[in-house]
Amino acid sequence: MNRERIRELLESVRRGDTGTEAALERLARLPFVDLPEARVDTHRALRAGLPEVIFAPGKTPVQIAAIVQALRESEQDVLATRVEPQVADEVCRRLGAGEYEPLARTLWFGPAEVPRTGKGSIAIVSAGTADAPVAAEAESAARRFGNETELLQDVGVAGLHRLLAASEALRAARVLIVVAGMEGALPSVVGGLVDKPVIAVPTSVGYGASFLGVTALLGMLTSCASNVSVVNIDNGFGAAYVATLINRL
Amino acid sequence: MNRERIRELLESVRRGDTGTEAALERLARLPFVDLPEARVDTHRALRAGLPEVIFAPGKTPVQIAAIVQALRESEQDVLATRVEPQVADEVCRRLGAGEYEPLARTLWFGPAEVPRTGKGSIAIVSAGTADAPVAAEAESAARRFGNETELLQDVGVAGLHRLLAASEALRAARVLIVVAGMEGALPSVVGGLVDKPVIAVPTSVGYGASFLGVTALLGMLTSCASNVSVVNIDNGFGAAYVATLINRL
Amino acid sequence: MNRERIRELLESVRRGDTGTEAALERLARLPFVDLPEARVDTHRALRAGLPEVIFAPGKTPVQIAAIVQALRESEQDVLATRVEPQVADEVCRRLGAGEYEPLARTLWFGPAEVPRTGKGSIAIVSAGTADAPVAAEAESAARRFGNETELLQDVGVAGLHRLLAASEALRAARVLIVVAGMEGALPSVVGGLVDKPVIAVPTSVGYGASFLGVTALLGMLTSCASNVSVVNIDNGFGAAYVATLINRL
Amino acid sequence: MNRERIRELLESVRRGDTGTEAALERLARLPFVDLPEARVDTHRALRAGLPEVIFAPGKTPVQIAAIVQALRESEQDVLATRVEPQVADEVCRRLGAGEYEPLARTLWFGPAEVPRTGKGSIAIVSAGTADAPVAAEAESAARRFGNETELLQDVGVAGLHRLLAASEALRAARVLIVVAGMEGALPSVVGGLVDKPVIAVPTSVGYGASFLGVTALLGMLTSCASNVSVVNIDNGFGAAYVATLINRL
Amino acid sequence: MNRERIRELLESVRRGDTGTEAALERLARLPFVDLPEARVDTHRALRAGLPEVIFAPGKTPVQIAAIVQALRESEQDVLATRVEPQVADEVCRRLGAGEYEPLARTLWFGPAEVPRTGKGSIAIVSAGTADAPVAAEAESAARRFGNETELLQDVGVAGLHRLLAASEALRAARVLIVVAGMEGALPSVVGGLVDKPVIAVPTSVGYGASFLGVTALLGMLTSCASNVSVVNIDNGFGAAYVATLINRL
Amino acid sequence: MNRERIRELLESVRRGDTGTEAALERLARLPFVDLPEARVDTHRALRAGLPEVIFAPGKTPVQIAAIVQALRESEQDVLATRVEPQVADEVCRRLGAGEYEPLARTLWFGPAEVPRTGKGSIAIVSAGTADAPVAAEAESAARRFGNETELLQDVGVAGLHRLLAASEALRAARVLIVVAGMEGALPSVVGGLVDKPVIAVPTSVGYGASFLGVTALLGMLTSCASNVSVVNIDNGFGAAYVATLINRL
Amino acid sequence: MNRERIRELLESVRRGDTGTEAALERLARLPFVDLPEARVDTHRALRAGLPEVIFAPGKTPVQIAAIVQALRESEQDVLATRVEPQVADEVCRRLGAGEYEPLARTLWFGPAEVPRTGKGSIAIVSAGTADAPVAAEAESAARRFGNETELLQDVGVAGLHRLLAASEALRAARVLIVVAGMEGALPSVVGGLVDKPVIAVPTSVGYGASFLGVTALLGMLTSCASNVSVVNIDNGFGAAYVATLINRL
Amino acid sequence: MNRERIRELLESVRRGDTGTEAALERLARLPFVDLPEARVDTHRALRAGLPEVIFAPGKTPVQIAAIVQALRESEQDVLATRVEPQVADEVCRRLGAGEYEPLARTLWFGPAEVPRTGKGSIAIVSAGTADAPVAAEAESAARRFGNETELLQDVGVAGLHRLLAASEALRAARVLIVVAGMEGALPSVVGGLVDKPVIAVPTSVGYGASFLGVTALLGMLTSCASNVSVVNIDNGFGAAYVATLINRL
């Protein structure tokens, strides 16, 4: 149940269209939805006006479906992340609903077109083919969170001509999410081309001395560009969340 | 020479107040100022409308004074960071100017009151007494970059009553910078109290398993609050820079 | 064979109810039970008056059943930890006994209700859904070790309202076990709310920079709350063991 | 101002010995003492009935003296830790008070003999000569916190005869603090000899692969004795704090 | 083809029992045996008078059988280590020979009873049940290398009574191999009980902060007993090899 | 005594200009020069036709002067690296010779102009002011080793315009040495602009998560540009050595 | 489409053999080939005159086949690396072309005999049997890149006689690639035997303290031989790429 | 008081040369010598027939002198290690005795010529000039412990001709101590040349990726030569101790 719907409910009460008891019944579900598996906190989404987010790994399709069901009954939009295809299939089958994006591995329960609440556009830039899933997760989450998004892929630093060709698109964004594995140099270079906040996402792509993303993470933290801040390895969702809050300012 | 001054110069030319040659002379210094010690890039500040920043460690007072001098001749404001007191004394003595903040270790060459270009206020929150210098650097830089700032200190997570007492101040900020050493838990707790972007700064405060800030850094990167992004250990300046760009949006 | 049963045996001998030879036969098994797979030490349990504990990983159902059998013949209670469901099934089938708790993955051979030897209650607090198995192991072990337990789940630091709502329950405990993954901040916050010893258990929950629990571990070791001590990653059993010894004081 | 003194004050008010205004005046200082350098929280000590503790590194003698002064005016006992000899001299000179223990590097402002509030005795066991300062800090803090203490030194695991000779003393303690550097094996061995909670303190003693205490820390966390929990490297004070809370149960 | 057999061959030639050509034919295989998969170096074994050793992981049964075959044709004894049961079965089936020890995972091609060339006995001591495979590998290799061996298991440091009960056996050995996982404290304690060289083998047994044997390794390297040297994690074979060379002195 | 001088000596002998005994006398010093402090190996330099190199740290001015003296008597050119100014002064004073480059901290004993034996030019590119000493060491060594060198400084990745402005110079080099601290991204970007071998030198410049050069090192090892190989942190000399061997091909 | 073919095309246009439109059509594909899965950059290969390289892990046979197809239509040679046998089979079946080398795991689409563009030969030296796949990848790539190659295997440092026996072959090479796992000592020893550039490749071979190649990597970076530079763990291809660029000089 | 002297004392008692009371007086000091600073354990030296060893760092000259004095009064030989020159001076001045070796930093109180109790000779081999102090400590300790020693310096792996020239000396030793920093490859190469036990000592020599000896340590632990075991970084004394025990067998 998001902020908008609560406002409508309250006005409906004011107008006499909804009885106090009925309104109470619906509001009573707030702020906790209790399930056998988890005590779902709808508080935060309500406060921030954002959909609920479920981190799927470690949860069975049955558990995910139950949580989604409970949240949907509170008229809350839901985004599940890191959902494997077979899990997504099973959840959608059980609920008879859900929009799955296979590369991003996100599963969405809400309007096909989320109203734009972000003021500008968020650019998601990625370095290599292998970074695509994390970039896609960031893009999908940012879009579902009500932002216009622009996805720029395969613009690694060892091929500057591509990156420079994308300069205009980069400068057009209000916030940038830059996704890179291996040496994680892309945020530094992009950060030098724009005057907007850059959120860097290291990915676990690479082998040997990339240490499952640690090298990229450290590279981003020590970036020589000052407009870069960093989130956890592979955390495309987290970057989208921060970018959304910024884009609403 | 910042954006505003260039605009004035150009209008002065348009009005005929400044001759083409004189204007040329002043503009000619752009975008590089060449010094024996360093090729100072005035490009970025110009583009971003921010003061130039000098990272002082490893530079002698003579070198710092020379760089500041050259930049000031381009009518550029300058902020030096991590300036030790005796270095600051010497630089100020040589230039006959400069405003030093001892806790923050920043040295400022520019107007005493920088016009507010940030739209809201930036809250700087710190956990313990020992984190104060990093918090002060962030606050000083944010202020010099044209933001209203609010400094909330000694609100560590093991004494929640203080943190909760500051809730209103936290919620009033448009962007938050949270500074903490040791286990670095404060950004998670603050992040859960607000719906604004939180920039976390780990500090090298602590001993033993705090590993000079690595523990705080890792804790912030794995924060259970989604609105947190992170900058390098002790990087108060970097946090202020990112927060400034966000606060201008 | 625990302390109580030995006392009974000796008194039975004193009363003439049990013959010397029979008593000898039973006592002779002490302090070692020799098995092909392992030399089981019943000494410690006898001394501490606690059940024997078997760490199941790396042992086959046949081996576990044999060890349990031997210990049960010494009239000793037995707790097996980290028992996978299919292993538990097989062990129970072979022995025709055993009480399995699937979330905690503990398997118990002893009285359904263990007499309370702990003086107060032990609170087990966990941060997120994913920490539940470790919290459950701690709770199960503490209960089987003769303590009253209170399990408080999903009270992470990014949602302080839940944690504060549980303040009374926290303060009612004589000892607290706090289980958390990711940044491991919960013990610091809980430690600040109570004046009792807090045993922190980092979990391997998380991804990327959580480094399989290392980040949580380091965070707990550098906690700004002074009443916190730490056990190994995922070591719910160990925390319960320490808490039990404290609760008996 | 500790719990006992507040009770006295309140009873004095009840008896009419102290006027309301005077009582108010004294209580008004609670729960914060505001100083230029730090906002001293007297809350915790009040709640726990323990002295205030000041971590000295990074504070000047002037700052330490000011904090102690303010706390003493609230009738609060104060313990400062990690105080270098020359700092201690200067603080004592300024305040005309203070009891310094050079090996432990603690500085005490309170009664020479603290009333015993701990129920049993705390044994502090250390492995080698070089661990003595950390053991001394633990012992000093435990004593100042109202415990009977027993200090057993130089009982390293490579000379078992000494350790075994101390068995009786070890078993007599209600809580044990075990301090060791290098491989940190002592808590495991002591833990196997007693049925009481053991708090292990790794020290930064050693060279090469001892990695400033990390090896000892890891060894203690993976101890094969289940009654061991661990605090930060060199954190003798923290161990004493936890042991005190346990010993009051 | 070992030293002894070459001497016999040469004497046979001297006596005229073997023709020069035939001897040449057999010697010609030295020092290399060339196989498609690997160039087997028989040099070292010849020089040291020890069997050839094959590290099985990463080699197929067919490859192992081929190498063994080639070496056996040179009349060389062969020990294969880390051989999984099904691989051992297949190799033995192909060659119609081979003695497999399942716990040690060694596969032996040579005389059932190797003549004792070691002067005293080698004690192999292990801490816990889970260390048994590494201890067994060390024992098996030491035995196959011509040493009398004594295996002492389950004598961990948290149960000193067992270790002390084994003191005589420990003191009887000429060289000791001590195998331990987790905190790796056993070599320090054993090293303090004997005046003989102790070779410590860390094992990857444990979880969490045992870091797959790194904690045990570091603990052993920083042992407070001076008579301890260390080999790689799980390297039972290497310890046996070093112990054999010492025992031959 | 280098290859060329030996050839001359031998031809002088052939022509009868030098007596056999005299030639013998001079050749006799080869290949070892024995000194109290070190056995100087003139072999390698002879073979490679390169000057001898002395790593100065840990050696006293007296020791360095003695080694240089001995080598100079063998008519060998000498380059000392990491020489602090006061050490250089003292060595030069003692020997009455030597050319010191303060930024590079190299001290040279040989012809002012070394004949060019490298076929093309070596470009040394550095990212920031703080990397200058390492770049200077690489440049000085490459020049003393007989190469034409081009030094391009302050061309970090966050200011691409400068780097692109230097494209021509980069492409003109036959081998490139790229020096960078912090995130170490420069070799990737430069590597993408040229088709020549790039030798990357991480520097220990930076703070916090730059971990004294480890972050830059890892970033370079995982570079997305395939033409990059890496030497040790701060090893400007090593890069120059490798580049020299390549440039002679 | 490589450099040579473009030159032919242009001359064909000049001679009137190819119409402008047809030439345009073929050139138009440059520099990008857009595919659903990836934007393939043919720029780099064109510039460097090297085949395109596809890193296979994480790509399906269908994706690999599509990329190869597109590149082959641009008349570009293609090398795929890290191709598992079953993937290779499927790709070859789909395209009806491709040459697979199972040990090297490379898949080649181009002429069976690549014209020699490297001036000398590249020696690939490996330490143990287990390093063979990485050495084979390096050899295969170097050969496909137009170099004469020499593969020297099983010449580890613990058996110097083999290594010394190969001295001539080592000295005959113009560039050397040295592949080693475990302690990674081979590049130092080889580096001491030759005066040519040595590219060291650490492998992830080993167990325990070899840490998946990190130990070998660190050993190579700190090599006491100055002519060694290093690439990422297991990066045989990268070493071949660098060696190729050097061998073309 | 060593074993030999006790035997003499006892025989003197048997012969009636020494009275019981006098003998008692001297024996009474055993096994502990209690000092204000430390409880000196003379047990171990007695048992092993080796001198007492004092690790000097962290002890004042006064403390060292007191311990030596007490031990000398028990007729015990004493070796102090890691003694800085000025400390050695002061201790010798106070005691009017002591033999200092500056490179080894050992200080000896005992007979100038220790009787040879080791059966063969111990070779100490070191790689570079910078490893000399650790090699010297090992040599000094081995000599003082009653061994014939052979010191072979500057025989690094990048100059095989020197190492091979020393082959005879290496093969003549009964035990070898190999000291190396940087990549730590020397033990592998030496281990391949001999059939005797090799004790490897990593040194903290090097910079950058040598990580204060960690790289050398890891390299030695993963040595491809099977006759190598390892002691702590810079632990020359420990290696001498182990070698002594082996050489007495």
Tab-separated table of N, CA and C in Angstrom, chain D residues 156-160 163-164 181-185 188-193 207-211 214-215 218-225, chain E residues 156-160 163-164 181-185 188-193 207-211 214-215 218-225:
chain	number	residue	atom	x	y	z
D	156	GLY	N	52.469	-20.111	29.350
D	156	GLY	CA	52.276	-20.440	27.937
D	156	GLY	C	52.123	-21.930	27.688
D	157	VAL	N	51.564	-22.272	26.537
D	157	VAL	CA	51.221	-23.663	26.247
D	157	VAL	C	52.433	-24.533	25.958
D	158	ALA	N	53.591	-23.923	25.637
D	158	ALA	CA	54.762	-24.754	25.357
D	158	ALA	C	55.448	-25.192	26.648
D	159	GLY	N	54.910	-24.799	27.792
D	159	GLY	CA	55.458	-25.262	29.073
D	159	GLY	C	54.301	-25.685	29.962
D	160	LEU	N	53.700	-26.819	29.612
D	160	LEU	CA	52.439	-27.233	30.257
D	160	LEU	C	52.550	-27.368	31.766
D	163	LEU	N	51.267	-24.409	33.528
D	163	LEU	CA	49.834	-24.233	33.383
D	163	LEU	C	49.098	-25.222	34.277
D	164	LEU	N	49.573	-26.454	34.255
D	164	LEU	CA	48.901	-27.472	35.076
D	164	LEU	C	49.052	-27.151	36.553
D	181	GLY	N	49.431	-13.748	22.643
D	181	GLY	CA	49.814	-13.293	21.314
D	181	GLY	C	50.238	-14.476	20.475
D	182	MET	N	51.060	-14.223	19.486
D	182	MET	CA	51.580	-15.269	18.607
D	182	MET	C	50.472	-16.194	18.105
D	183	GLU	N	50.525	-17.524	18.424
D	183	GLU	CA	49.515	-18.435	17.875
D	183	GLU	C	48.226	-18.437	18.676
D	184	GLY	N	48.192	-17.760	19.826
D	184	GLY	CA	46.939	-17.613	20.563
D	184	GLY	C	46.326	-18.921	21.022
D	185	ALA	N	47.150	-19.889	21.409
D	185	ALA	CA	46.627	-21.206	21.747
D	185	ALA	C	46.159	-21.324	23.191
D	188	SER	N	42.392	-22.018	24.223
D	188	SER	CA	41.914	-23.372	23.952
D	188	SER	C	42.301	-24.313	25.083
D	189	VAL	N	43.551	-24.210	25.529
D	189	VAL	CA	44.022	-25.118	26.561
D	189	VAL	C	43.358	-24.796	27.895
D	190	VAL	N	43.290	-23.535	28.254
D	190	VAL	CA	42.614	-23.142	29.494
D	190	VAL	C	41.138	-23.508	29.411
D	191	GLY	N	40.535	-23.233	28.249
D	191	GLY	CA	39.117	-23.548	28.066
D	191	GLY	C	38.821	-25.021	28.314
D	192	GLY	N	39.791	-25.871	27.986
D	192	GLY	CA	39.596	-27.301	28.200
D	192	GLY	C	39.749	-27.715	29.655
D	193	LEU	N	40.341	-26.840	30.474
D	193	LEU	CA	40.582	-27.178	31.885
D	193	LEU	C	39.471	-26.692	32.811
D	207	TYR	N	55.975	-11.277	15.719
D	207	TYR	CA	56.526	-10.658	14.511
D	207	TYR	C	56.172	-11.559	13.339
D	208	GLY	N	56.502	-11.100	12.139
D	208	GLY	CA	56.254	-11.907	10.939
D	208	GLY	C	54.813	-12.342	10.844
D	209	ALA	N	54.604	-13.644	10.763
D	209	ALA	CA	53.277	-14.182	10.516
D	209	ALA	C	52.315	-14.032	11.689
D	210	SER	N	52.712	-13.322	12.732
D	210	SER	CA	51.728	-13.047	13.787
D	210	SER	C	50.855	-11.868	13.373
D	211	PHE	N	51.283	-11.122	12.366
D	211	PHE	CA	50.488	-10.051	11.763
D	211	PHE	C	49.792	-9.167	12.784
D	214	VAL	N	46.627	-10.641	14.400
D	214	VAL	CA	45.588	-11.273	13.594
D	214	VAL	C	45.642	-12.787	13.729
D	215	THR	N	46.842	-13.346	13.742
D	215	THR	CA	46.964	-14.800	13.883
D	215	THR	C	46.386	-15.263	15.217
D	218	LEU	N	42.530	-15.018	15.030
D	218	LEU	CA	41.898	-16.095	14.271
D	218	LEU	C	41.971	-17.412	15.031
D	219	GLY	N	43.102	-17.652	15.671
D	219	GLY	CA	43.237	-18.889	16.436
D	219	GLY	C	42.203	-18.966	17.550
D	220	MET	N	41.960	-17.850	18.209
D	220	MET	CA	40.987	-17.847	19.305
D	220	MET	C	39.556	-18.028	18.788
D	221	LEU	N	39.255	-17.426	17.645
D	221	LEU	CA	37.913	-17.551	17.078
D	221	LEU	C	37.617	-18.979	16.649
D	222	THR	N	38.652	-19.710	16.272
D	222	THR	CA	38.441	-21.087	15.821
D	222	THR	C	38.829	-22.086	16.900
D	223	SER	N	38.847	-21.640	18.120
D	223	SER	CA	39.239	-22.505	19.238
D	223	SER	C	38.414	-23.787	19.274
D	224	CYS	N	39.090	-24.893	19.562
D	224	CYS	CA	38.367	-26.153	19.682
D	224	CYS	C	37.682	-26.270	21.044
D	225	ALA	N	37.884	-25.328	21.933
D	225	ALA	CA	37.151	-25.318	23.201
D	225	ALA	C	35.909	-24.457	23.012
E	156	GLY	N	43.447	-33.614	21.008
E	156	GLY	CA	43.381	-32.156	20.888
E	156	GLY	C	43.728	-31.425	22.174
E	157	VAL	N	44.080	-30.152	22.063
E	157	VAL	CA	44.564	-29.392	23.210
E	157	VAL	C	43.486	-29.042	24.218
E	158	ALA	N	42.199	-29.145	23.826
E	158	ALA	CA	41.153	-28.812	24.793
E	158	ALA	C	40.863	-29.995	25.710
E	159	GLY	N	41.557	-31.096	25.520
E	159	GLY	CA	41.404	-32.241	26.427
E	159	GLY	C	42.788	-32.755	26.804
E	160	LEU	N	43.470	-31.986	27.642
E	160	LEU	CA	44.879	-32.245	27.927
E	160	LEU	C	45.142	-33.632	28.484
E	163	LEU	N	46.267	-36.004	25.913
E	163	LEU	CA	47.583	-35.678	25.372
E	163	LEU	C	48.662	-36.085	26.367
E	164	LEU	N	48.422	-35.768	27.639
E	164	LEU	CA	49.407	-36.106	28.669
E	164	LEU	C	49.532	-37.630	28.805
E	181	GLY	N	43.843	-28.806	12.582
E	181	GLY	CA	43.106	-27.758	11.872
E	181	GLY	C	42.694	-26.690	12.853
E	182	MET	N	41.656	-25.927	12.513
E	182	MET	CA	41.113	-24.875	13.380
E	182	MET	C	42.216	-23.934	13.876
E	183	GLU	N	42.469	-23.854	15.200
E	183	GLU	CA	43.464	-22.897	15.662
E	183	GLU	C	44.892	-23.443	15.591
E	184	GLY	N	45.065	-24.711	15.258
E	184	GLY	CA	46.410	-25.263	15.042
E	184	GLY	C	47.318	-25.163	16.253
E	185	ALA	N	46.774	-25.360	17.467
E	185	ALA	CA	47.573	-25.177	18.680
E	185	ALA	C	48.365	-26.414	19.076
E	188	SER	N	52.337	-26.555	19.149
E	188	SER	CA	52.958	-25.795	20.238
E	188	SER	C	52.994	-26.626	21.512
E	189	VAL	N	51.878	-27.287	21.817
E	189	VAL	CA	51.800	-28.052	23.055
E	189	VAL	C	52.688	-29.292	22.973
E	190	VAL	N	52.617	-30.003	21.855
E	190	VAL	CA	53.473	-31.178	21.682
E	190	VAL	C	54.942	-30.750	21.672
E	191	GLY	N	55.228	-29.664	20.970
E	191	GLY	CA	56.604	-29.170	20.900
E	191	GLY	C	57.178	-28.872	22.277
E	192	GLY	N	56.309	-28.470	23.196
E	192	GLY	CA	56.774	-28.196	24.547
E	192	GLY	C	57.025	-29.459	25.364
E	193	LEU	N	56.504	-30.591	24.893
E	193	LEU	CA	56.646	-31.844	25.647
E	193	LEU	C	57.836	-32.679	25.201
E	207	TYR	N	35.604	-24.150	9.833
E	207	TYR	CA	34.685	-23.322	9.051
E	207	TYR	C	34.901	-21.882	9.486
E	208	GLY	N	34.248	-20.960	8.816
E	208	GLY	CA	34.344	-19.555	9.191
E	208	GLY	C	35.784	-19.092	9.250
E	209	ALA	N	36.179	-18.563	10.384
E	209	ALA	CA	37.492	-17.944	10.522
E	209	ALA	C	38.658	-18.921	10.498
E	210	SER	N	38.396	-20.201	10.200
E	210	SER	CA	39.540	-21.102	10.009
E	210	SER	C	40.092	-20.926	8.603
E	211	PHE	N	39.318	-20.300	7.721
E	211	PHE	CA	39.768	-19.928	6.385
E	211	PHE	C	40.524	-21.061	5.690
E	214	VAL	N	44.181	-21.583	6.795
E	214	VAL	CA	45.107	-20.458	6.924
E	214	VAL	C	45.343	-20.119	8.401
E	215	THR	N	44.281	-20.161	9.188
E	215	THR	CA	44.436	-19.868	10.613
E	215	THR	C	45.366	-20.871	11.282
E	218	LEU	N	49.006	-20.143	10.138
E	218	LEU	CA	49.609	-18.986	10.794
E	218	LEU	C	49.921	-19.298	12.247
E	219	GLY	N	49.030	-19.999	12.906
E	219	GLY	CA	49.258	-20.373	14.291
E	219	GLY	C	50.520	-21.209	14.441
E	220	MET	N	50.722	-22.130	13.521
E	220	MET	CA	51.898	-22.997	13.605
E	220	MET	C	53.178	-22.220	13.305
E	221	LEU	N	53.099	-21.302	12.364
E	221	LEU	CA	54.290	-20.510	12.023
E	221	LEU	C	54.720	-19.612	13.177
E	222	THR	N	53.767	-19.204	14.001
E	222	THR	CA	54.090	-18.315	15.111
E	222	THR	C	54.124	-19.078	16.424
E	223	SER	N	54.304	-20.374	16.340
E	223	SER	CA	54.316	-21.218	17.543
E	223	SER	C	55.324	-20.706	18.562
E	224	CYS	N	54.937	-20.746	19.825
E	224	CYS	CA	55.864	-20.346	20.874
E	224	CYS	C	56.851	-21.466	21.207
E	225	ALA	N	56.693	-22.637	20.597
E	225	ALA	CA	57.685	-23.712	20.769
E	225	ALA	C	58.693	-23.596	19.639
